[in-house]
Amino acid sequence: MGPPPVVTGISPKEGPPGTRVTIRGEFLGISATDLVGLKICGCDCLLSAEWKSINKIVARSGPCKGRGDIIVSTRSGGEGTSTVQFRGYHESIGPVKESAVWVEEAAPPPLPWGRRPMSPTAYTPPDPLGLSTEGDECKFPEEDLNELFPEGSGKLSDENFQPGWYLLEHHSNTSFEDLKAGMVFLQRKVESQKEGQLSFLKANTGAVMDQLDRLVLLKNMYEEDHRKNGKEPLPSLQAAIEESISLADSLFSEILSRKANADKTREALSLLTRHKFLFQLPASIDKNIRKKEYDLVVNDYTRVKNLFGNTDVKLFQKILDEVDKKIEELKDNLYKRIKSMPCNVQEQTKYIRLLISLNWEGDAAWVAITTRKEYLMSLMNKVRDHFKQKEEQENGEKGKRRGRDAVGGESDTCAVRSAWCACASGALAGELHALWPLARRYFAGDLAGEPNEPRRHAELKEMIIAAVELFSEHMRACLLSSGSSSNMGLEATRSRLLSNLRHLREAYESLIKLDLPSQPLSIVEKVIFEYRVHGMTLFLQRAHKQVKSLADRETWKIVQYSDYGAITNLPSLLETTMEECLSSIHKCVLASGRRESPLLAEGSEPLNILQKHTQQILLAFVSVVEKLALHSEDADFNHSSLSVALEQALEEAEGGARTWQQRLLISAANAQYTRRVTLNNIAAVFDSNGFPKPTLALTTTKEALSNLESSIAETYLEQKGDPLVDTIEPSMYMGRSKIDPDTLVDDARPYVYEIINNLIAVHAEVDSICGCGSSRYVRDICEIVCEEVARLSACVAPHSRATAFRARLECGLLRLATANHLTRKAENYLAQSLSGLPPLDNADDKKHLETAMQRFKKRMELQLVSLNCNVETV
């Protein structure tokens, strides 16, 4: 739609009905056919309007009265406005007033001397009071006046004239002072007419004498003619005329015949010259068609149809038939041009208007709309087929180089898919930007056709939805299929994902600008949302795959010593992997575009996917730690004594390798560190990236890690504690030496020292890996040792004084050596082993026991410090 018309000037500014008015302004129509309405003071003047230019119209005013606006209406701009006004008024036509209309005749009142004119004329007499009635409007309807004066009339010439009627009809708005002045005027006029005929003759003596002289002259001329020609002069005059005609014919017959031929020739040449436009029209049409100046062809054809459309001249009809044939060929050519694609919408609109101007039978605009829809569908199918073929070629080449550059092949496939997405998005946006405005103009009535047909609206909606659904189907096949993922690097994956999202959003934004209905927009928005979910899933699957492969990246190199033991880079790799994954999701797919749904709305399916994959990733890490700890092929635990263990540890440190028990302890430290530190860091990463905290996944993973720590501890105790306990009984009875029942021993048997040395070896190994967490393992092994000692003590025969003293000494030394690692349960075991012994009541025996323990402490000071870390704490 163009701007509405605006009238800014008129000339003249007032006049009676039929006044030629020149109207000036802006946007008064782009052609004569564009002008659809013209009102001057409320009167329709379109029939008399002559469109001159976009700024000028000439028309004649209608039967309007009073002031009013000039309203111009055009097809392109609608109804306009006016900044000026025209005043119309009605004139009273008298006998000496020039008029373009016929004035009805009626007998005027008799002249003072009783004569009537030969051709009386009916005219509206001037107001008898000498007052102007222009602009006065009767406030009393004729029905009310008839009721007031049932037998009267307001006309001055009627016999039943009533002055009251006349005054109410013509002077209802006149002031009393003006009526008094009118009364004086009427009295003076009546007095002047009372002078009579004599005064009239005195005033017009000269005119009366001239009339008498003319009458006498006319009488003399008539009598002279009667003497010369008689009473009937016509027969003699007729005979003379006929004689002259026959004589002239005889003299000039040949000349007249040649003149007739010359006139015919001249008439034919004049006809050719006058209708030169018609005779040259066929050649002109051919020339303009070759030059593609179709507007000139339409104008010439419309003009010739208006001039010669109803002619009966056979020559003209023959030429018109030839012109019609060429116009039909032009219509076919224009129809083919509308159907031929690609074609920009401006050219297509031009061809539509030409066909409408040529009265083409059919709905040219609807043909153009359906053609564009079919072209859009075929274009997207061609794009799909092209990139499918290109992808197959890439896959064929990848198969040839398989094993050499598989990742490069995946990258090529993704590049093809990305180009497919960009091309399809551009095709959809570009063609809909041509189709939708064309359809809107069609339904607005700018392109004729059947815009008000309800089925047209439904068909157009189906067209748009079909095109958008086809685009969505292709994009799902392009971006959401299994072939769209790749083994490329993280940055390459991010770049591809952002590029594809940008193309989809550009297409979606272009559809929003077109103000399309919500249904096709929701289809494209759903594809974008699904691709965002796909991108998030892709990053999560990539992280899951990386975490599952962490077992191959474990070097068992200690990177830090924490409160939970020696830590390798495994927890850090988990944290880095999750951070990269969440950062990629936040950067690429989390942010919602214009009119897009939030990705991780509460209770949404994408949020469930994120939580589910997060749990799978964390549990996969637990599986990796479990595999590294419990499923090692190197299952040969070191069950040797302290010296042998230290020797082997030195050899392994020099060789850079770690035993299974060391890897088991490192795995336990990694699990505990992950449970207490790494998972909290991962939760912080979720929060910093704007993701909901994965409470369930973290809780489940912590439980799994806790269970894994328990399994590792049980495995370590099973493999390390059982062999140590198995050596107690053989060492306790080694040699079967007998003691004097009454002689107190000064030292414990060797098995006590072997237990202490083995505990020192375990403590040294665990402390080197677990640090502060080593007490758990030493405590559990001490508990097992105390239980075994209690069992063996219960199996001994009744004690003598010497054996009871020895048993008390050995239990005291064990308690002294393991004081910092004894649990309540272990204390109970030691107390249980002493419960069957007789009490130590002799003071000398107590002193002897104390002396033996002091010697033991002094002799085993280094061992006690090694086991308890601080001798003063023992």
Coordinates of C-alpha atoms in Angstrom, one line a residue, residues 618-847:
L618 CA 30.1 -39.8 36.8
L619 CA 29.2 -43.5 37.2
A620 CA 31.5 -44.3 34.2
F621 CA 34.3 -42.6 36.2
V622 CA 33.5 -44.8 39.2
S623 CA 33.7 -47.8 36.8
V624 CA 37.0 -46.6 35.6
V625 CA 38.4 -46.3 39.1
E626 CA 36.9 -49.7 40.0
K627 CA 38.5 -51.3 36.9
L628 CA 41.9 -49.8 37.7
A629 CA 41.7 -50.9 41.3
L630 CA 40.0 -54.3 41.4
H631 CA 40.4 -55.8 37.9
S632 CA 44.2 -55.5 37.4
E633 CA 46.0 -58.4 35.8
D634 CA 48.9 -57.9 38.2
A635 CA 47.3 -59.5 41.3
D636 CA 50.5 -60.6 43.1
F637 CA 50.4 -59.0 46.6
N638 CA 53.6 -58.7 48.5
H639 CA 53.2 -60.9 51.6
S640 CA 56.9 -60.8 52.6
S641 CA 58.5 -59.4 55.7
L642 CA 59.5 -55.8 56.2
S643 CA 63.0 -56.1 54.8
V644 CA 61.9 -57.9 51.7
A645 CA 59.0 -55.4 51.3
L646 CA 61.4 -52.4 51.5
E647 CA 63.8 -54.0 49.1
Q648 CA 61.0 -54.7 46.6
A649 CA 59.6 -51.1 47.0
L650 CA 63.1 -49.7 46.3
E651 CA 63.4 -51.8 43.2
E652 CA 59.9 -50.7 42.0
A653 CA 60.6 -47.0 42.7
E654 CA 63.8 -47.3 40.7
G655 CA 62.0 -49.0 37.8
G656 CA 59.1 -46.5 37.9
A657 CA 56.4 -49.2 38.2
R658 CA 53.8 -49.6 40.9
T659 CA 52.5 -52.9 42.5
W660 CA 48.9 -53.8 42.5
Q661 CA 48.5 -53.0 46.2
Q662 CA 49.9 -49.5 45.6
R663 CA 47.5 -49.0 42.6
L664 CA 44.7 -50.2 44.8
L665 CA 45.6 -47.7 47.5
I666 CA 46.0 -44.9 44.9
S667 CA 42.6 -45.8 43.5
A668 CA 41.0 -45.6 46.9
A669 CA 42.6 -42.1 47.5
N670 CA 41.4 -41.0 44.0
A671 CA 37.9 -42.3 44.9
Q672 CA 37.8 -40.5 48.2
Y673 CA 39.2 -37.3 46.8
T674 CA 36.6 -37.4 44.0
R675 CA 33.8 -38.0 46.5
R676 CA 34.8 -35.2 48.8
V677 CA 36.4 -32.6 46.5
T678 CA 36.0 -33.2 42.8
L679 CA 32.2 -33.7 42.9
N680 CA 31.8 -30.4 44.8
N681 CA 33.9 -28.7 42.1
I682 CA 31.7 -30.2 39.4
A683 CA 28.6 -29.0 41.2
A684 CA 30.2 -25.5 41.3
V685 CA 30.9 -25.8 37.5
F686 CA 27.2 -26.5 37.0
D687 CA 26.2 -23.5 39.0
S688 CA 28.7 -21.1 37.3
N689 CA 27.4 -22.2 33.9
G690 CA 23.8 -21.6 34.9
F691 CA 22.7 -25.3 35.0
P692 CA 20.5 -26.8 37.7
K693 CA 22.6 -28.8 40.2
P694 CA 22.5 -32.5 39.5
T695 CA 21.6 -33.6 43.0
L696 CA 20.5 -37.1 42.1
A697 CA 23.6 -37.8 40.0
L698 CA 26.0 -36.4 42.7
T699 CA 24.3 -38.4 45.5
T700 CA 24.3 -41.6 43.4
T701 CA 28.0 -41.1 42.5
K702 CA 29.0 -40.4 46.1
E703 CA 27.2 -43.6 47.2
A704 CA 29.0 -45.6 44.4
L705 CA 32.4 -44.1 45.4
S706 CA 31.8 -44.8 49.0
N707 CA 30.9 -48.4 48.2
L708 CA 34.0 -48.6 45.9
E709 CA 36.2 -47.3 48.8
S710 CA 34.8 -50.1 51.0
S711 CA 35.4 -52.7 48.4
I712 CA 38.9 -51.5 47.9
A713 CA 39.5 -51.6 51.6
E714 CA 38.1 -55.1 51.9
T715 CA 40.1 -56.3 49.0
Y716 CA 43.3 -54.8 50.5
L717 CA 42.6 -56.2 53.9
E718 CA 41.7 -59.6 52.4
Q719 CA 44.9 -59.8 50.4
K720 CA 47.2 -58.1 52.9
G721 CA 45.7 -59.0 56.3
D722 CA 44.9 -62.7 55.9
P723 CA 48.5 -63.7 55.0
L724 CA 49.8 -61.7 58.0
V725 CA 47.3 -63.4 60.4
D726 CA 48.2 -66.8 59.0
T727 CA 51.8 -66.4 60.1
I728 CA 50.9 -65.7 63.8
E729 CA 50.1 -69.3 64.9
P730 CA 53.1 -71.0 63.3
S731 CA 55.5 -68.3 64.6
M732 CA 53.9 -68.5 68.1
Y733 CA 54.7 -72.2 68.4
M734 CA 57.9 -72.3 66.4
G735 CA 60.5 -74.4 68.2
R736 CA 58.1 -75.8 70.9
S737 CA 60.4 -74.6 73.6
K738 CA 59.4 -75.2 77.2
I739 CA 59.9 -72.8 80.1
D740 CA 60.3 -73.2 83.8
P741 CA 56.9 -72.7 85.4
D742 CA 58.5 -70.7 88.2
T743 CA 61.0 -68.7 86.1
L744 CA 59.7 -65.4 84.7
V745 CA 60.8 -64.5 81.1
D746 CA 62.5 -61.2 80.2
D747 CA 61.3 -60.9 76.6
A748 CA 58.5 -61.9 74.3
R749 CA 58.6 -64.6 71.8
P750 CA 59.7 -63.8 68.2
Y751 CA 56.1 -63.9 66.8
V752 CA 55.4 -60.6 68.6
Y753 CA 58.3 -58.9 66.8
E754 CA 57.2 -60.4 63.5
I755 CA 53.7 -59.0 64.0
I756 CA 55.2 -55.6 64.8
N757 CA 57.5 -55.7 61.7
N758 CA 54.6 -56.8 59.4
L759 CA 52.4 -54.0 60.8
I760 CA 55.3 -51.5 60.2
A761 CA 55.6 -52.8 56.6
V762 CA 51.8 -52.4 56.1
H763 CA 51.9 -49.0 57.7
A764 CA 54.8 -47.8 55.6
E765 CA 53.2 -48.9 52.4
V766 CA 49.8 -47.4 53.2
D767 CA 51.3 -44.2 54.6
S768 CA 53.3 -43.7 51.5
I769 CA 50.1 -43.6 49.5
C770 CA 47.3 -42.6 51.7
G771 CA 49.0 -40.3 54.2
C772 CA 46.5 -39.3 56.9
G773 CA 44.1 -41.9 55.6
S774 CA 46.5 -44.8 56.2
S775 CA 45.2 -45.3 59.8
R776 CA 42.1 -46.9 58.5
Y777 CA 44.0 -49.8 56.9
V778 CA 46.4 -50.2 59.9
R779 CA 43.6 -50.1 62.4
D780 CA 41.6 -52.8 60.6
I781 CA 44.7 -55.1 60.3
C782 CA 45.5 -54.5 64.0
E783 CA 41.9 -55.5 64.8
I784 CA 42.3 -58.7 62.8
V785 CA 45.7 -59.4 64.6
C786 CA 44.1 -58.9 68.0
E787 CA 41.3 -61.2 67.2
E788 CA 43.7 -63.9 66.1
V789 CA 45.8 -63.5 69.3
A790 CA 42.6 -63.8 71.4
R791 CA 41.6 -66.9 69.6
L792 CA 45.0 -68.6 70.0
S793 CA 45.1 -67.5 73.7
A794 CA 41.7 -69.2 74.3
C795 CA 43.1 -72.5 72.9
V796 CA 46.1 -72.6 75.4
A797 CA 45.9 -75.1 78.3
P798 CA 45.7 -73.8 81.9
H799 CA 48.5 -71.3 82.6
S800 CA 51.3 -71.6 85.1
R801 CA 52.8 -68.6 86.7
A802 CA 55.5 -68.2 84.1
T803 CA 53.2 -68.7 81.1
A804 CA 50.7 -66.3 82.5
F805 CA 53.4 -63.7 83.0
R806 CA 54.7 -64.3 79.4
A807 CA 51.1 -63.9 78.0
R808 CA 50.6 -60.7 79.9
L809 CA 54.0 -59.4 78.7
E810 CA 53.2 -60.3 75.0
C811 CA 49.7 -58.7 75.1
G812 CA 51.2 -55.6 76.8
L813 CA 53.9 -55.3 74.2
L814 CA 51.3 -55.6 71.4
R815 CA 49.1 -53.0 73.0
L816 CA 52.1 -50.8 73.5
A817 CA 53.2 -51.2 69.8
T818 CA 49.7 -50.6 68.3
A819 CA 48.3 -48.1 70.9
N820 CA 47.5 -45.4 68.2
H821 CA 45.7 -47.9 66.0
L822 CA 43.6 -49.9 68.5
T823 CA 39.8 -49.8 68.2
R824 CA 37.4 -50.6 70.9
K825 CA 36.9 -53.9 69.3
A826 CA 40.6 -54.6 69.3
E827 CA 40.9 -53.6 72.9
N828 CA 38.1 -56.0 73.7
Y829 CA 40.0 -58.8 71.9
L830 CA 43.2 -58.1 73.9
A831 CA 41.2 -58.0 77.2
Q832 CA 39.5 -61.2 76.2
S833 CA 42.9 -62.9 75.7
L834 CA 43.9 -61.9 79.3
S835 CA 40.6 -62.7 80.9
G836 CA 41.5 -66.4 81.5
L837 CA 44.9 -65.6 83.2
P838 CA 45.4 -65.5 86.9
P839 CA 45.8 -62.0 88.4
L840 CA 49.2 -60.5 88.8
D841 CA 49.3 -59.9 92.5
N842 CA 53.0 -60.1 93.3
A843 CA 54.7 -56.7 93.4
D844 CA 58.0 -58.2 92.2
D845 CA 56.2 -59.7 89.2
K846 CA 54.6 -56.3 88.4
K847 CA 58.0 -54.6 88.7

